[in-house]
Short mmCIF file of C-alpha atoms and ligand atoms in Angstrom, two decimals:
data_model
loop_
_atom_site.label_atom_id
_atom_site.label_comp_id
_atom_site.label_asym_id
_atom_site.label_seq_id
_atom_site.Cartn_x
_atom_site.Cartn_y
_atom_site.Cartn_z
CA UNK A 17 -16.15 -42.32 -136.75
CA UNK A 18 -15.51 -41.58 -140.41
CA UNK A 19 -16.51 -38.55 -142.42
CA UNK A 20 -18.70 -39.11 -145.49
CA UNK A 21 -16.92 -39.97 -148.70
CA UNK A 22 -17.40 -38.09 -151.04
CA UNK A 23 -16.96 -35.23 -148.60
CA UNK A 24 -19.72 -32.76 -147.79
CA UNK A 25 -19.50 -29.78 -150.14
CA UNK A 26 -22.25 -27.70 -148.58
CA UNK A 27 -22.63 -25.89 -145.32
CA UNK A 28 -24.32 -27.97 -142.63
CA UNK A 29 -26.77 -25.75 -140.75
CA UNK A 30 -27.79 -26.98 -137.31
CA UNK A 31 -31.22 -25.86 -136.13
CA UNK A 32 -33.13 -26.65 -132.94
CA UNK A 33 -34.24 -25.21 -129.64
CA UNK A 34 -32.02 -23.59 -127.02
CA UNK A 35 -29.99 -26.03 -124.96
CA UNK A 36 -29.99 -28.86 -127.49
CA UNK A 37 -26.24 -28.44 -127.99
CA UNK A 38 -26.01 -26.87 -131.46
CA UNK A 39 -22.71 -25.15 -130.67
CA UNK A 40 -20.94 -28.03 -128.89
CA UNK A 41 -22.23 -30.62 -131.35
CA UNK A 42 -21.43 -28.28 -134.25
CA UNK A 43 -17.85 -27.79 -133.12
CA UNK A 44 -17.30 -31.56 -132.82
CA UNK A 45 -19.08 -32.25 -136.10
CA UNK A 46 -16.93 -29.68 -137.89
CA UNK A 47 -13.77 -31.31 -136.63
CA UNK A 48 -15.01 -34.78 -137.70
CA UNK A 49 -15.81 -33.42 -141.17
CA UNK A 50 -12.61 -31.33 -141.38
CA UNK A 51 -14.73 -28.27 -142.00
CA UNK A 52 -14.62 -24.83 -140.37
CA UNK A 53 -17.16 -24.07 -137.64
CA UNK A 54 -19.23 -20.90 -137.32
CA UNK A 55 -21.59 -19.97 -134.51
CA UNK A 56 -24.24 -17.51 -135.69
CA UNK A 57 -24.88 -16.14 -132.17
CA UNK A 58 -21.19 -15.46 -131.68
CA UNK A 59 -20.93 -13.79 -135.12
CA UNK A 60 -23.89 -11.55 -134.20
CA UNK A 61 -22.16 -10.58 -130.97
CA UNK A 62 -18.93 -9.80 -132.83
CA UNK A 63 -20.78 -7.74 -135.47
CA UNK A 64 -22.73 -5.81 -132.82
CA UNK A 65 -19.83 -5.51 -130.39
CA UNK A 66 -22.08 -6.61 -127.51
CA UNK A 67 -23.68 -9.68 -126.02
CA UNK A 68 -27.01 -11.04 -127.23
CA UNK A 69 -28.50 -10.30 -123.81
CA UNK A 70 -27.43 -6.64 -124.16
CA UNK A 71 -28.79 -6.42 -127.72
CA UNK A 72 -32.18 -7.67 -126.48
CA UNK A 73 -32.17 -5.26 -123.52
CA UNK A 74 -31.04 -2.18 -125.42
CA UNK A 75 -32.67 -2.63 -128.82
CA UNK A 76 -35.28 -5.38 -128.45
CA UNK A 77 -35.88 -8.71 -130.14
CA UNK A 78 -36.88 -7.40 -133.63
CA UNK A 79 -33.51 -5.62 -133.90
CA UNK A 80 -31.73 -8.83 -132.87
CA UNK A 81 -33.72 -10.83 -135.46
CA UNK A 82 -32.71 -8.35 -138.17
CA UNK A 83 -29.05 -8.75 -137.32
CA UNK A 84 -29.47 -12.52 -137.10
CA UNK A 85 -30.98 -12.64 -140.59
CA UNK A 86 -28.16 -10.54 -142.08
CA UNK A 87 -25.36 -12.41 -140.33
CA UNK A 88 -26.69 -15.83 -141.35
CA UNK A 89 -27.13 -14.66 -144.97
CA UNK A 90 -23.48 -13.58 -144.95
CA UNK A 91 -22.28 -16.83 -143.37
CA UNK A 92 -24.17 -18.89 -145.95
CA UNK A 93 -22.05 -17.22 -148.65
CA UNK A 94 -18.82 -18.34 -146.99
CA UNK A 95 -16.99 -21.52 -147.94
CA UNK A 96 -18.80 -24.67 -146.71
CA UNK A 97 -18.72 -25.00 -142.93
CA UNK A 98 -20.75 -26.28 -140.01
CA UNK A 99 -23.08 -23.51 -138.85
CA UNK A 100 -24.78 -23.47 -135.46
CA UNK A 101 -27.81 -21.18 -135.72
CA UNK A 102 -29.66 -19.63 -132.78
CA UNK A 103 -32.88 -21.34 -131.70
CA UNK A 104 -35.15 -18.81 -133.40
CA UNK A 105 -33.21 -18.31 -136.64
CA UNK A 106 -35.04 -20.96 -138.69
CA UNK A 107 -38.36 -19.22 -137.91
CA UNK A 108 -37.44 -16.46 -140.33
CA UNK A 109 -38.83 -17.21 -143.78
CA UNK A 110 -35.91 -15.66 -145.63
CA UNK A 111 -33.36 -17.53 -143.51
CA UNK A 112 -35.22 -20.80 -144.08
CA UNK A 113 -35.20 -20.20 -147.84
CA UNK A 114 -31.46 -19.39 -147.89
CA UNK A 115 -30.63 -22.41 -145.75
CA UNK A 116 -32.71 -24.60 -148.07
CA UNK A 117 -30.83 -23.22 -151.12
CA UNK A 118 -27.30 -23.14 -149.76
CA UNK A 119 -27.02 -25.68 -146.96
CA UNK A 120 -28.02 -29.06 -145.62
CA UNK A 121 -30.17 -28.42 -142.57
CA UNK A 122 -30.10 -30.70 -139.54
CA UNK A 123 -32.74 -30.37 -136.84
CA UNK A 124 -31.33 -31.49 -133.51
CA UNK A 125 -34.43 -32.56 -131.62
CA UNK A 126 -34.03 -33.08 -127.89
CA UNK A 127 -36.19 -33.95 -124.92
CA UNK A 128 -37.60 -30.69 -123.54
CA UNK A 129 -36.90 -31.61 -119.91
CA UNK A 130 -33.24 -32.26 -120.71
CA UNK A 131 -33.02 -28.97 -122.62
CA UNK A 132 -34.70 -27.06 -119.81
CA UNK A 133 -32.20 -28.50 -117.32
CA UNK A 134 -29.29 -27.27 -119.44
CA UNK A 135 -30.79 -23.85 -120.12
CA UNK A 136 -31.67 -23.40 -116.44
CA UNK A 137 -28.08 -24.03 -115.38
CA UNK A 138 -26.82 -20.95 -117.30
CA UNK A 139 -28.99 -17.86 -117.00
CA UNK A 140 -27.54 -16.11 -120.05
CA UNK A 141 -30.39 -16.35 -122.53
CA UNK A 142 -32.73 -13.35 -122.71
CA UNK A 143 -35.81 -15.42 -123.60
CA UNK A 144 -35.56 -17.64 -120.52
CA UNK A 145 -33.94 -15.28 -118.03
CA UNK A 146 -36.07 -15.13 -114.86
CA UNK A 147 -38.62 -17.56 -116.34
CA UNK A 148 -39.39 -21.25 -116.10
CA UNK A 149 -37.20 -22.65 -118.91
CA UNK A 150 -39.43 -25.70 -119.44
CA UNK A 151 -42.54 -23.55 -119.94
CA UNK A 152 -40.67 -21.32 -122.43
CA UNK A 153 -39.33 -24.32 -124.35
CA UNK A 154 -42.75 -26.01 -124.43
CA UNK A 155 -44.29 -22.86 -125.88
CA UNK A 156 -41.45 -22.54 -128.42
CA UNK A 157 -41.76 -26.20 -129.42
CA UNK A 158 -45.42 -25.67 -130.29
CA UNK A 159 -44.64 -22.79 -132.61
CA UNK A 160 -41.24 -23.86 -133.92
CA UNK A 161 -41.46 -27.61 -134.44
CA UNK A 162 -43.67 -27.32 -137.55
CA UNK A 163 -40.93 -25.17 -139.15
CA UNK A 164 -38.03 -27.27 -137.85
CA UNK A 165 -39.72 -30.24 -139.48
CA UNK A 166 -38.80 -28.69 -142.85
CA UNK A 167 -35.11 -29.47 -142.15
CA UNK A 168 -33.41 -31.97 -144.48
CA UNK A 169 -32.37 -34.25 -141.63
CA UNK A 170 -33.82 -34.81 -138.17
CA UNK A 171 -31.64 -36.29 -135.42
CA UNK A 172 -33.10 -37.09 -132.01
CA UNK A 173 -30.51 -36.21 -129.38
CA UNK A 174 -31.86 -37.90 -126.22
CA UNK A 175 -30.12 -37.53 -122.85
CA UNK A 176 -26.80 -38.70 -124.19
CA UNK A 177 -23.34 -37.29 -124.86
CA UNK A 178 -22.84 -34.79 -127.65
CA UNK A 179 -20.31 -37.18 -129.18
CA UNK A 180 -23.02 -39.82 -129.70
CA UNK A 181 -25.20 -37.21 -131.37
CA UNK A 182 -22.30 -36.24 -133.65
CA UNK A 183 -22.03 -39.88 -134.73
CA UNK A 184 -25.79 -40.00 -135.39
CA UNK A 185 -25.52 -36.84 -137.51
CA UNK A 186 -22.60 -38.32 -139.49
CA UNK A 187 -24.61 -41.48 -140.21
CA UNK A 188 -27.63 -39.43 -141.29
CA UNK A 189 -25.44 -37.23 -143.50
CA UNK A 190 -23.86 -40.25 -145.17
CA UNK A 191 -27.19 -41.74 -146.08
CA UNK A 192 -28.52 -38.36 -147.23
CA UNK A 193 -25.47 -37.84 -149.47
CA UNK A 194 -25.93 -41.35 -150.93
CA UNK A 195 -29.59 -40.57 -151.69
CA UNK A 196 -28.77 -37.31 -153.44
CA UNK A 197 -25.60 -38.55 -155.24
C1 S3P B 210 -32.83 -17.79 -129.16
C2 S3P B 210 -31.82 -18.70 -128.96
C3 S3P B 210 -30.45 -18.29 -128.64
C4 S3P B 210 -30.15 -16.88 -129.14
C5 S3P B 210 -31.20 -15.93 -128.67
C6 S3P B 210 -32.61 -16.32 -129.10
C7 S3P B 210 -34.19 -18.30 -129.49
O1 S3P B 210 -29.52 -19.21 -129.25
O2 S3P B 210 -30.09 -16.85 -130.54
O3 S3P B 210 -31.10 -15.87 -127.26
O4 S3P B 210 -34.99 -17.52 -130.01
O5 S3P B 210 -34.45 -19.50 -129.22
P1 S3P B 210 -29.29 -20.72 -128.75
O6 S3P B 210 -30.34 -21.56 -129.38
O7 S3P B 210 -27.93 -21.04 -129.25
O8 S3P B 210 -29.36 -20.69 -127.27
#
């Protein structure tokens, strides 16, 4: 698996629903591209000094979205890196605009049943906690897919290993960089 040549000089922003593997795929992609990796959710938790679940419980979703917008804006001004965004981040108009200006966006699009299986195994996400993950994801897909479709690159993830998805992203990036060279 080879990194694109010429190398990527922009941040690669991964978008997509919960459970699609943005963080694990992002970490592997960053190492393949020899770029740093940033996880927006983790950066929000560091900035707030508490978990995302606690932010939702104590301050509510709008407060979380505010922090998410500010943290992603800051990250997009850092040196080029691979950025895993939270599942709802790309729904914010300002975030979408900044990602369009400063990054190459990649929508990781997975089968909802596979995603629901993953999300259901770890009850850490406030939006699915105590709910049927598949129903939540189906509702999110309806609202979010039209916005995700604005991403520069779409990669279907399927029920396969993250490593195979990383290779698919690298191939898509190479052809995108050729097109825009
Ligand atoms: C959210 C997804 C989560 C996290 C928060 C809200 C969403 O990130 O940002 O719980 O709105 O879909 P992941 O997509 O990394 O799970």
